[in-house]
Coordinates of C-alpha atoms in Angstrom, one line a residue:
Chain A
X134 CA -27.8 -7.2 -27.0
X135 CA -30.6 -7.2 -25.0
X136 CA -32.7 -5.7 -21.7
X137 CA -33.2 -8.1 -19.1
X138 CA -35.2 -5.9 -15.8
X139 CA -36.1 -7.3 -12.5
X140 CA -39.5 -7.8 -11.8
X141 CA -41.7 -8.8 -8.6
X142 CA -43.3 -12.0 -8.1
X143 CA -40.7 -14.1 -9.2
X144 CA -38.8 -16.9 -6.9
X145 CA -35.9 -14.9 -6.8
X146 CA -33.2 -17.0 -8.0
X147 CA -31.3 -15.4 -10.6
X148 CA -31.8 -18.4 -13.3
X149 CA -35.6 -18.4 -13.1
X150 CA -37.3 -16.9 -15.8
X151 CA -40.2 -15.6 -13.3
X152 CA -37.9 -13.0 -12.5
X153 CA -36.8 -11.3 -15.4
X154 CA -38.7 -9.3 -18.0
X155 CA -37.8 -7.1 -21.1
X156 CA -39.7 -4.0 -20.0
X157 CA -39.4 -2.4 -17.1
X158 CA -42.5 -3.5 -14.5
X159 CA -43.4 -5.9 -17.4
X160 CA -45.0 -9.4 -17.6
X161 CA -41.9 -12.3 -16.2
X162 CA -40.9 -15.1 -18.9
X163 CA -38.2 -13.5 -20.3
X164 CA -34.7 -15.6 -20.3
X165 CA -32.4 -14.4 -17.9
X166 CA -29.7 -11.7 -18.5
X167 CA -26.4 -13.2 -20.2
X168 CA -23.3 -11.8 -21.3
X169 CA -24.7 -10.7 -23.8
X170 CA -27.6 -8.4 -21.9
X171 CA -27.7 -5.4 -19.9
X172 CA -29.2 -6.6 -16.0
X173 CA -31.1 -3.6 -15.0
X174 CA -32.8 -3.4 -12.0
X175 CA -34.8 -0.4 -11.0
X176 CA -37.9 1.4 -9.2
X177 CA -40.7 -0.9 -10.8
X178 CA -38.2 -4.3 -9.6
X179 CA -40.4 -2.6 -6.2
X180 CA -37.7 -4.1 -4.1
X181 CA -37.7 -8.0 -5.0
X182 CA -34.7 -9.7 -3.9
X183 CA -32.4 -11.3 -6.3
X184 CA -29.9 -14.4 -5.5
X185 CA -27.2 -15.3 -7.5
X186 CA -26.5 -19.2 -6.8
X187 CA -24.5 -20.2 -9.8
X188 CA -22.2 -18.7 -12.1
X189 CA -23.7 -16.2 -14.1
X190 CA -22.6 -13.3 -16.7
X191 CA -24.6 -10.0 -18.0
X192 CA -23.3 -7.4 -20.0
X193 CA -23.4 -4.5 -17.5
X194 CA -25.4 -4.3 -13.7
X195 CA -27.3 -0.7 -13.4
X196 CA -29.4 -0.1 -10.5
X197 CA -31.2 2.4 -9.6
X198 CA -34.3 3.9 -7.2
X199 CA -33.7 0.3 -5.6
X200 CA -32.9 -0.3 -1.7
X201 CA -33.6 -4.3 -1.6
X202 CA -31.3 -7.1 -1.5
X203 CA -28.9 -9.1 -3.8
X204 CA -27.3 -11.8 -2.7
X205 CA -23.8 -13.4 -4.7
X206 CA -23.8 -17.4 -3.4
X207 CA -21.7 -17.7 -6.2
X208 CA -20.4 -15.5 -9.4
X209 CA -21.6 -12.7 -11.2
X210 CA -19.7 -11.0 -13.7
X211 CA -19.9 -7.7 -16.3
X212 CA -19.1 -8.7 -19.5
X213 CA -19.2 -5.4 -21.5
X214 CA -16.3 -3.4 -22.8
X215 CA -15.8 0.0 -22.5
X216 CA -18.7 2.2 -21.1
X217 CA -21.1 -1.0 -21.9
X218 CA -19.8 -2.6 -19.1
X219 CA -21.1 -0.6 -16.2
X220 CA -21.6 -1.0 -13.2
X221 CA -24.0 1.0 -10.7
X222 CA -25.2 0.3 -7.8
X223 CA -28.4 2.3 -6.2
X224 CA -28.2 4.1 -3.3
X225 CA -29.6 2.1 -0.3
X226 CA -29.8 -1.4 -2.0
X227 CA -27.7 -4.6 0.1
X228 CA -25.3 -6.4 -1.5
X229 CA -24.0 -9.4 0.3
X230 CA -23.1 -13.2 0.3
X231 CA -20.3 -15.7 0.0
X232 CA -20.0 -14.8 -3.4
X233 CA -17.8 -12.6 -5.8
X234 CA -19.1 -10.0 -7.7
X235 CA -16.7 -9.4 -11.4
X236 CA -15.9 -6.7 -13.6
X237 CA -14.2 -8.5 -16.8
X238 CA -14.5 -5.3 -19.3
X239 CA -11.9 -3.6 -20.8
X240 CA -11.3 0.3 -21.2
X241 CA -12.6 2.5 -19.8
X242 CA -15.7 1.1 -17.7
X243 CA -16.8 2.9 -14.1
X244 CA -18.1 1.5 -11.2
X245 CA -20.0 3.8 -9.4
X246 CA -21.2 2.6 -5.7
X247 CA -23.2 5.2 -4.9
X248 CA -22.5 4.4 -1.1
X249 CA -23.0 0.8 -1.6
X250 CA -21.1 -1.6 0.1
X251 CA -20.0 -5.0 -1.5
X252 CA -20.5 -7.4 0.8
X253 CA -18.9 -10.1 -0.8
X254 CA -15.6 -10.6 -3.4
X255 CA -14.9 -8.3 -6.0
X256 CA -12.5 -9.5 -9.1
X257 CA -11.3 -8.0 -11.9
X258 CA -11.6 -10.8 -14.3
X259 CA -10.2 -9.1 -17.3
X260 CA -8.5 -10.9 -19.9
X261 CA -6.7 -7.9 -21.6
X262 CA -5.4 -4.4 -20.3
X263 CA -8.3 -3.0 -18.5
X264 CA -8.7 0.6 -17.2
X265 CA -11.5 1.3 -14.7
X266 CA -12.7 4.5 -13.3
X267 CA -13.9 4.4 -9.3
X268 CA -16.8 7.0 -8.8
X269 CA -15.8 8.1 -5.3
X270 CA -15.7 5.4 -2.2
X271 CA -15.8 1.6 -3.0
X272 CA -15.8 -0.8 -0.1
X273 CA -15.5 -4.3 -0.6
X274 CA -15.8 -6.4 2.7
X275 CA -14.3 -9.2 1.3
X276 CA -11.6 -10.2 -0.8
X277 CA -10.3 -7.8 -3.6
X278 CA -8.3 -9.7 -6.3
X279 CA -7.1 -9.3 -10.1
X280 CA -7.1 -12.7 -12.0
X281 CA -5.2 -12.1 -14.7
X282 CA -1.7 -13.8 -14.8
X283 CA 0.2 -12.1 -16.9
X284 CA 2.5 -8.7 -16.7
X285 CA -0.4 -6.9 -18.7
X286 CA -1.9 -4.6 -16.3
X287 CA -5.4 -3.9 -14.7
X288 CA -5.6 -0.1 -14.2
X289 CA -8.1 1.0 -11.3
X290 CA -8.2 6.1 -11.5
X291 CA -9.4 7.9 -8.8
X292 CA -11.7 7.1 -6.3
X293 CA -10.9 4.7 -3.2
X294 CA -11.7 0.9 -2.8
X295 CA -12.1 0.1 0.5
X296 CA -10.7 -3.6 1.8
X297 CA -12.1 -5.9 4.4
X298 CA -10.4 -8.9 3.0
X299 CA -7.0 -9.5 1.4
X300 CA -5.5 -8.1 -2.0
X301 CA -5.0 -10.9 -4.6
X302 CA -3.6 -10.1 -8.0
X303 CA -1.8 -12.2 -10.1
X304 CA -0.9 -9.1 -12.3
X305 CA 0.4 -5.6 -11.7
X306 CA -2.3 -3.3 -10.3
X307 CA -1.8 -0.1 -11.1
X308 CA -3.7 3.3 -11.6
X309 CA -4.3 6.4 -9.8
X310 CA -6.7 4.8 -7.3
X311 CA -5.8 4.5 -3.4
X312 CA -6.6 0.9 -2.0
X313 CA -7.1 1.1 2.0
X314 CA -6.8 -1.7 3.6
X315 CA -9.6 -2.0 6.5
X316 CA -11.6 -4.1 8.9
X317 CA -10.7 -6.5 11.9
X318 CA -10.3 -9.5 9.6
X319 CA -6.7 -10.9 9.2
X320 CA -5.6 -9.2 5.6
X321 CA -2.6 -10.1 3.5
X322 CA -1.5 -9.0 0.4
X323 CA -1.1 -12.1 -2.1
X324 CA 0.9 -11.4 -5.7
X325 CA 3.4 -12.8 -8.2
X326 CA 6.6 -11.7 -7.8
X327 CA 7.4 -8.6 -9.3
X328 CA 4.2 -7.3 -10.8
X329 CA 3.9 -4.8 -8.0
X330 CA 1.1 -2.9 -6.4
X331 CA 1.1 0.1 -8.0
X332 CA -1.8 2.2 -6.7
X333 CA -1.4 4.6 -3.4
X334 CA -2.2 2.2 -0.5
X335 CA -3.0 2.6 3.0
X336 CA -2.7 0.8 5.6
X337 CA -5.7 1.2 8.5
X338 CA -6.4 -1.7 10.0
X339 CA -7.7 -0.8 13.5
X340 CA -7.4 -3.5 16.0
X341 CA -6.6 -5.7 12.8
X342 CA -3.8 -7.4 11.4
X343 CA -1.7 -6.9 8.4
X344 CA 0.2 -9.8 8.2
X345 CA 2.6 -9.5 5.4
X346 CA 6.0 -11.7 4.0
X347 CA 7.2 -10.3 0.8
X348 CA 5.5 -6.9 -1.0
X349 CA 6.3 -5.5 -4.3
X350 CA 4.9 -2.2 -4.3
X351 CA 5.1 1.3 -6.1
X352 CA 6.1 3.1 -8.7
X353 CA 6.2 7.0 -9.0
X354 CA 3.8 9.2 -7.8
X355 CA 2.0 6.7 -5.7
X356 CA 2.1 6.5 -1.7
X357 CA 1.8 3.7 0.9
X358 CA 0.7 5.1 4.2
X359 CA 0.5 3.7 7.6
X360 CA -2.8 4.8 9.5
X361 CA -3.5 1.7 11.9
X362 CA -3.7 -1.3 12.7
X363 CA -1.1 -4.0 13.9
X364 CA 1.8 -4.6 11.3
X365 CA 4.1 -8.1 11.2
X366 CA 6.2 -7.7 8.3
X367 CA 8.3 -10.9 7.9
X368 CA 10.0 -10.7 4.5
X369 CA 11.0 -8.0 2.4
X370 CA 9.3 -4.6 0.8
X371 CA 10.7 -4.7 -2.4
X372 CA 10.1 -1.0 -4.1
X373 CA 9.7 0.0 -7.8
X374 CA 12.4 0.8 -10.0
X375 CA 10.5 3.2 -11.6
X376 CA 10.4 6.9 -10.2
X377 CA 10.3 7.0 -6.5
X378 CA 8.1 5.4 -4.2
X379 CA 6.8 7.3 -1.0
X380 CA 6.9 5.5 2.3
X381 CA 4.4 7.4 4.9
X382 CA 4.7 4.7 7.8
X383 CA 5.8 6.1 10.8
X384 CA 4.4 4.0 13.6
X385 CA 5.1 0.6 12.2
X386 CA 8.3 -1.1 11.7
X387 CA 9.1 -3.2 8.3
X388 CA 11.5 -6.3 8.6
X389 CA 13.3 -5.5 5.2
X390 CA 13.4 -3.2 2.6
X391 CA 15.1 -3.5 -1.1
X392 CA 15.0 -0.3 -2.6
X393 CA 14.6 -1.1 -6.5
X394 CA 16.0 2.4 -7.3
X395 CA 14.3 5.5 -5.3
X396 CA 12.2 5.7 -2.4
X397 CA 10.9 8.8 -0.6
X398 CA 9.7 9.0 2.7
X399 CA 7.9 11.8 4.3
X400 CA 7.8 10.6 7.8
X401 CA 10.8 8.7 9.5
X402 CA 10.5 5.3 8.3
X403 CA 11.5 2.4 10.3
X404 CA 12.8 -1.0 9.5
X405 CA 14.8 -3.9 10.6
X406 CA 17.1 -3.5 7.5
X407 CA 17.4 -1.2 3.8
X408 CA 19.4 -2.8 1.3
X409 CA 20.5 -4.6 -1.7
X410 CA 22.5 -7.1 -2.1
X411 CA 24.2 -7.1 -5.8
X412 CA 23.7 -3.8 -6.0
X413 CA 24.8 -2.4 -8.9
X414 CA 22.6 0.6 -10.1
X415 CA 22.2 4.2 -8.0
X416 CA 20.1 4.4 -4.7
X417 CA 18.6 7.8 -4.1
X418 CA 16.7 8.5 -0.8
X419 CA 14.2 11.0 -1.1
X420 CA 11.6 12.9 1.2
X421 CA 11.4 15.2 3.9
X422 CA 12.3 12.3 6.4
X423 CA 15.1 9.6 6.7
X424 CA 15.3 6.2 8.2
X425 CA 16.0 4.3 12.2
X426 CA 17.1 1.3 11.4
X427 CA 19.5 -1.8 12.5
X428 CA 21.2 -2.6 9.3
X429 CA 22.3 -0.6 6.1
X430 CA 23.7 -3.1 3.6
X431 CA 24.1 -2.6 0.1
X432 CA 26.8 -4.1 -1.8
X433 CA 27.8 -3.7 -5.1
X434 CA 29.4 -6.5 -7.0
X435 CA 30.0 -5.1 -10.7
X436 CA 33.4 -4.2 -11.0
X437 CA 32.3 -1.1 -13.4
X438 CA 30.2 0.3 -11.0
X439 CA 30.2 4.0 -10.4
X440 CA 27.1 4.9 -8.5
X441 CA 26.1 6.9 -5.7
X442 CA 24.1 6.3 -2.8
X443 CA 22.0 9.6 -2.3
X444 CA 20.7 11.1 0.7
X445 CA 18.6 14.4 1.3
X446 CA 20.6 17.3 3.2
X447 CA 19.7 18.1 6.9
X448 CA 17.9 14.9 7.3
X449 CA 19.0 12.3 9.9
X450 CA 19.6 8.7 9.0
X451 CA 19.6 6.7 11.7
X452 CA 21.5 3.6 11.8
X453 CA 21.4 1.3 15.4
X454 CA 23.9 -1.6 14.5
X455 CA 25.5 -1.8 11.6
X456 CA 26.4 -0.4 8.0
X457 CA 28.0 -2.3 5.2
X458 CA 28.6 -0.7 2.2
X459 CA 31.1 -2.4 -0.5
X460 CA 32.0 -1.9 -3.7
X461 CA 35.1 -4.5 -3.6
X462 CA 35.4 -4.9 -7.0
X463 CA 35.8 -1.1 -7.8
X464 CA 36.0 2.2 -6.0
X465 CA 33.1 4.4 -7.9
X466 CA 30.3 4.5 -5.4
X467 CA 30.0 7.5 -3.4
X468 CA 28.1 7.8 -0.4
X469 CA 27.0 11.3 -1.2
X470 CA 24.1 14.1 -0.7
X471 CA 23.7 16.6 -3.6
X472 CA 22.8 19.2 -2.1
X473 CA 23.5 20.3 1.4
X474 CA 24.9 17.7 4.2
X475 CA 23.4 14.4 5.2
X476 CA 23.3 13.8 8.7
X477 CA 24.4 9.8 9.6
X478 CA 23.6 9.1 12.9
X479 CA 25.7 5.8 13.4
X480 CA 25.0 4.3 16.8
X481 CA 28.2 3.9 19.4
X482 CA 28.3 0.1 18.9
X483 CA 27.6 0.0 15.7
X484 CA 29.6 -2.6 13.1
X485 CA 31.1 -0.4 10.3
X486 CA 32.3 -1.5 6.6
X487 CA 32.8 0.4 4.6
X488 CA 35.1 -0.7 1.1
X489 CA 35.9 1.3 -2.1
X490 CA 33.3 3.9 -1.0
X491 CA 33.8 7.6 -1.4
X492 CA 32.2 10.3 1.1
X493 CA 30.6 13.3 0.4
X494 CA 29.0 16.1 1.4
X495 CA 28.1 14.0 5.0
X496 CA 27.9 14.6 8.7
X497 CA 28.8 11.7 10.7
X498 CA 27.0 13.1 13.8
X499 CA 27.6 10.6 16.4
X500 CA 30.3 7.7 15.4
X501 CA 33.2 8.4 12.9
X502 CA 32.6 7.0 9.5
X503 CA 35.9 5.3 8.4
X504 CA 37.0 4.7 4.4
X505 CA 40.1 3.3 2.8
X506 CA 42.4 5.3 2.2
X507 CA 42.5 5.1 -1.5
X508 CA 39.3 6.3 -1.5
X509 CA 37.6 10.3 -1.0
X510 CA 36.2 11.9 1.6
X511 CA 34.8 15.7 0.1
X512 CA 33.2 18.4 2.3
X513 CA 32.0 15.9 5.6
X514 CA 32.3 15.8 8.9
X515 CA 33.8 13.3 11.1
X516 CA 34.7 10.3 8.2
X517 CA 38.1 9.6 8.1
X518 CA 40.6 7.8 5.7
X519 CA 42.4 5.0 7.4
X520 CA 45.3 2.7 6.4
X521 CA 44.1 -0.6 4.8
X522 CA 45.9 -2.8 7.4
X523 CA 43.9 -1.0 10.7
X524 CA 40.3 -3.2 11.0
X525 CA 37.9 -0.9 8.8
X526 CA 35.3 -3.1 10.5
X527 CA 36.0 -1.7 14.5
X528 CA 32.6 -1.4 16.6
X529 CA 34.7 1.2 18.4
X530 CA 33.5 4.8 18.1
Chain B
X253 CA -11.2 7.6 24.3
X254 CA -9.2 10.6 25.6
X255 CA -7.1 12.4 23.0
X256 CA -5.5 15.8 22.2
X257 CA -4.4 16.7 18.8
X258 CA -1.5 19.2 19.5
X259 CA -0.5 19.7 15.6
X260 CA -1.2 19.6 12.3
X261 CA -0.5 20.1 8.6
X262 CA -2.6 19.7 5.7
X263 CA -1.7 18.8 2.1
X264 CA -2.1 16.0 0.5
X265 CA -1.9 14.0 3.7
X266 CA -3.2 15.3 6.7
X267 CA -0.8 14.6 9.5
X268 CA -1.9 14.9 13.2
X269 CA 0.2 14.4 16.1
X270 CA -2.2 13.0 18.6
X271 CA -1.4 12.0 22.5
X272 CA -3.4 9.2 23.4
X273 CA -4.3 8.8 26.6
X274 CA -4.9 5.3 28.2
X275 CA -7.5 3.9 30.4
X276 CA -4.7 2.7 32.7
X277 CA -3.4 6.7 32.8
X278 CA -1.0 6.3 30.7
X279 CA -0.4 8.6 27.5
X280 CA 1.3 7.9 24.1
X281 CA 2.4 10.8 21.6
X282 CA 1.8 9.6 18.0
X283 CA 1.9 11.4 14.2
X284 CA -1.1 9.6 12.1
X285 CA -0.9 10.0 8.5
X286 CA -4.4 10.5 6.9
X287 CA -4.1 10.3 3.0
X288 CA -6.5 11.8 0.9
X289 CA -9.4 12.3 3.8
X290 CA -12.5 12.5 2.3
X291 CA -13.9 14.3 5.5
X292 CA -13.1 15.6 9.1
X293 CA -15.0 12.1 10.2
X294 CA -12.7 10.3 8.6
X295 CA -10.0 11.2 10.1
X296 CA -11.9 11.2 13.8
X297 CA -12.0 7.7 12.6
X298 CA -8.7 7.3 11.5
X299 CA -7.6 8.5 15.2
X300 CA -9.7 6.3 16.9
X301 CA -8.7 3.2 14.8
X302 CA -4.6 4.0 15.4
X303 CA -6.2 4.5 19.5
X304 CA -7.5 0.7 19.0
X305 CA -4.4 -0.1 17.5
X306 CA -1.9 1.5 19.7
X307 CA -4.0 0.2 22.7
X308 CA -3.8 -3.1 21.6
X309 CA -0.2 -3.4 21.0
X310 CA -0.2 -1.9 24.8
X311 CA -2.2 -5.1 25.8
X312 CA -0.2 -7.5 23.8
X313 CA 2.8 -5.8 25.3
X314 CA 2.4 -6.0 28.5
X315 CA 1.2 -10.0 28.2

């Protein structure tokens, strides 16, 4: 390992050995950083630009006392693992390009900004598990991404990374960090399927776009709120299995959600449609809010089943045109709250089926809610048990 | 921008209910969700992005 320092009177380019130097303000010559070697750039580099043109790989990037300009054309990427992978930026310093700036270290590096914007990519370009600590605010004007493919996991604790561009990761992205998604620029999120998004995430786009098809996001403890910006959701939110996943998105509207398991939401959530098809393990609804939505579906196909469907007492699901809820093959899901009364607020027209279900402890407040009659109906309000040869499936109130 | 923030509840998430009013006269009531603010500037310019927002979906609206 070794100390490459930025000096003055260099051409600037990131390859040329008039740039770099082994002492800090000393005489140029010295090879240029490589993985190997810690890039430091401080108060005797007296300001000299640096470009980055072509790949290139140090061991950490510390700046400091430094407010001129470097410039990613291309790559530049931390090697280090652990602590010895650093990265610091200096207060006041630019940097920009069409580039992308990498972290490829493993457990536990920081990046610490310092107010710094990155005005280019940033990637995540570990190999192995990786846990990285944000110091504070992180903004990165460009794209964010995690190149990894594979389920092994790039954690990102505390601290927020800011996002101009889209969200790219090919493996789950997890950790105690909140990514906001920001900026005018068109922004998607782009993943493999199932290895979710698991950090809080917001949503504040301004007069921007999120344009968005499928999402796998959450797990517990971790929050996706909607702040701004214009939403079109044309596929389905598919939520962790594991723990529950809080929905704060009043004020936009999702096309489809598929609850994996739990979901909270602490302001009334709206969507096209929540369900599952084949669903076969317990839903719980959590929160302080409920749901409007058109369409309630879940159905559950395993003829063992005996599940329930939870809501949260004295909070109002709204449900605008239709609820399907089937356990065909068996009669052991309830439709239930555990503890007070739901309120289901089915709308006049609304289609209704609802097979092998049992009721309990919920308030139909506007349309009946109608059951076979082989199945229960336990402390509620306006469901009834009907005969098996009257349409369960009636639109009338 | 013209706005009046009429409630609002701090935790985790700061939520303020906010009427917007439009340059056209028109006003729109409106809970924004501010998660983890940093700072009372940020959510001035949380509000003022969900004003853009909302005022944009107005104008794309009424095309």
């Amino acid at each position: 390992m070794a100390d490459r320092y930025l000096v003055p009177g260099g051409t600037g380019d990131y390859n040329s050995t008039t740039n770099w130097s082994t002492t800090s303000g000393g005489a140029s010559g010295a090879s240029k950083p490589v993985a190997a070697d810690r890039l430091i750039i401080d108060a005797n580099s007296l300001n000299t630009p640096l470009t980055v043109n072509t790949p290139n790989d140090c061991l950490s990037f510390t700046a400091s006392n430094y407010t001129g300009v470097v410039t990613i054309n291309s790559t530049l990427q931390t090697n280090g693992i652990t602590n010895t992978g650093n990265i610091t930026l200096s207060a006041g310093m630019t940097i920009t390009g069409i580039g992308t700036f990498a972290k490829k270290g493993t457990s536990v590096g920081v990046i610490t900004s310092n107010g710094v914007v990155f005005d280019c990519n940033f990637s995540f370009t570990n190999t192995v598990a990786s846990i990285t600590t944000i110091t504070g605010t992180m903004q990165v004007n460009g794209d964010l991404s995690s190149t990894l493919n594979s389920t092994v996991t790039t954690t990102v604790n505390t601290g927020t990374i800011k996002v101009g561009g889209n969200i790219i990761h090919n493996n789950p992205l997890v950790g105690t960090s909140t990514i906001e998604l920001i900026g005018t620029n068109p922004a998607t999120i782009i993943q493999v399927a199932t290895r979710y998004l698991q950090t809080n995430l917001i949503i504040n786009k301004g007069t921007g776009t999120f344009n968005q098809v499928d999402l796998y996001y959450g797990v517990s403890s971790r929050t996706l709120t909607y702040t701004s910006g214009i939403v079109n959701h044309t596929g389905i939110l598919f939520t962790n299995n594991t723990g529950t996943t809080t929905l704060n998105t009043n004020g936009m509207t999702w096309n489809t959600i598929a609850p994996q398991g739990s979901i909270g939401f602490t302001s009334v959530c709206n969507a096209n449609k929540i369900g599952r098809s084949s669903a076969n393990t317990a839903m719980s609804f959590g929160g302080t809010h409920g749901f409007n939505i058109n369409e309630f579906e879940f159905i559950f196909t395993s003829a063992s089943i005996t599940t329930n469907i939870v809501f949260v007492g004295n909070v109002e699901y709204k449900i605008n045109t239709s609820i399907i809820c089937t356990s065909e093959a068996g009669v052991g899901v309830t439709f239930r709250c555990n503890t007070g009364i739901a309120i289901i607020n089915l709308k006049e027209n609304a289609f209704m089926k609802m097979v092998g279900i049992n009721i309990l402890n919920i308030n139909a407040s506007n349309k009946t809610l109608r059951i076979l009659k082989n199945n229960t109906i336990t402390t509620s309000t306006n469901c009834f048990k009907i005969d098996s040869n009257i349409n369960p499936y009636s639109t009338t109130r | 921008m013209a706005y009046t923030i009429t409630n609002r509840e701090e935790s985790l998430t700061v939520n303020t209910d906010v009427v917007f009013i439009f340059p056209d006269g028109s006003d729109l009531a409106v809970s924004i969700s501010h998660f983890q603010p940093q700072s009372e500037q940020e959510i001035q310019q949380n509000i003022l992005n969900r004003y853009e927002s909302e005022l944009l979906k107005k104008t794309l609206g009424e095309q």
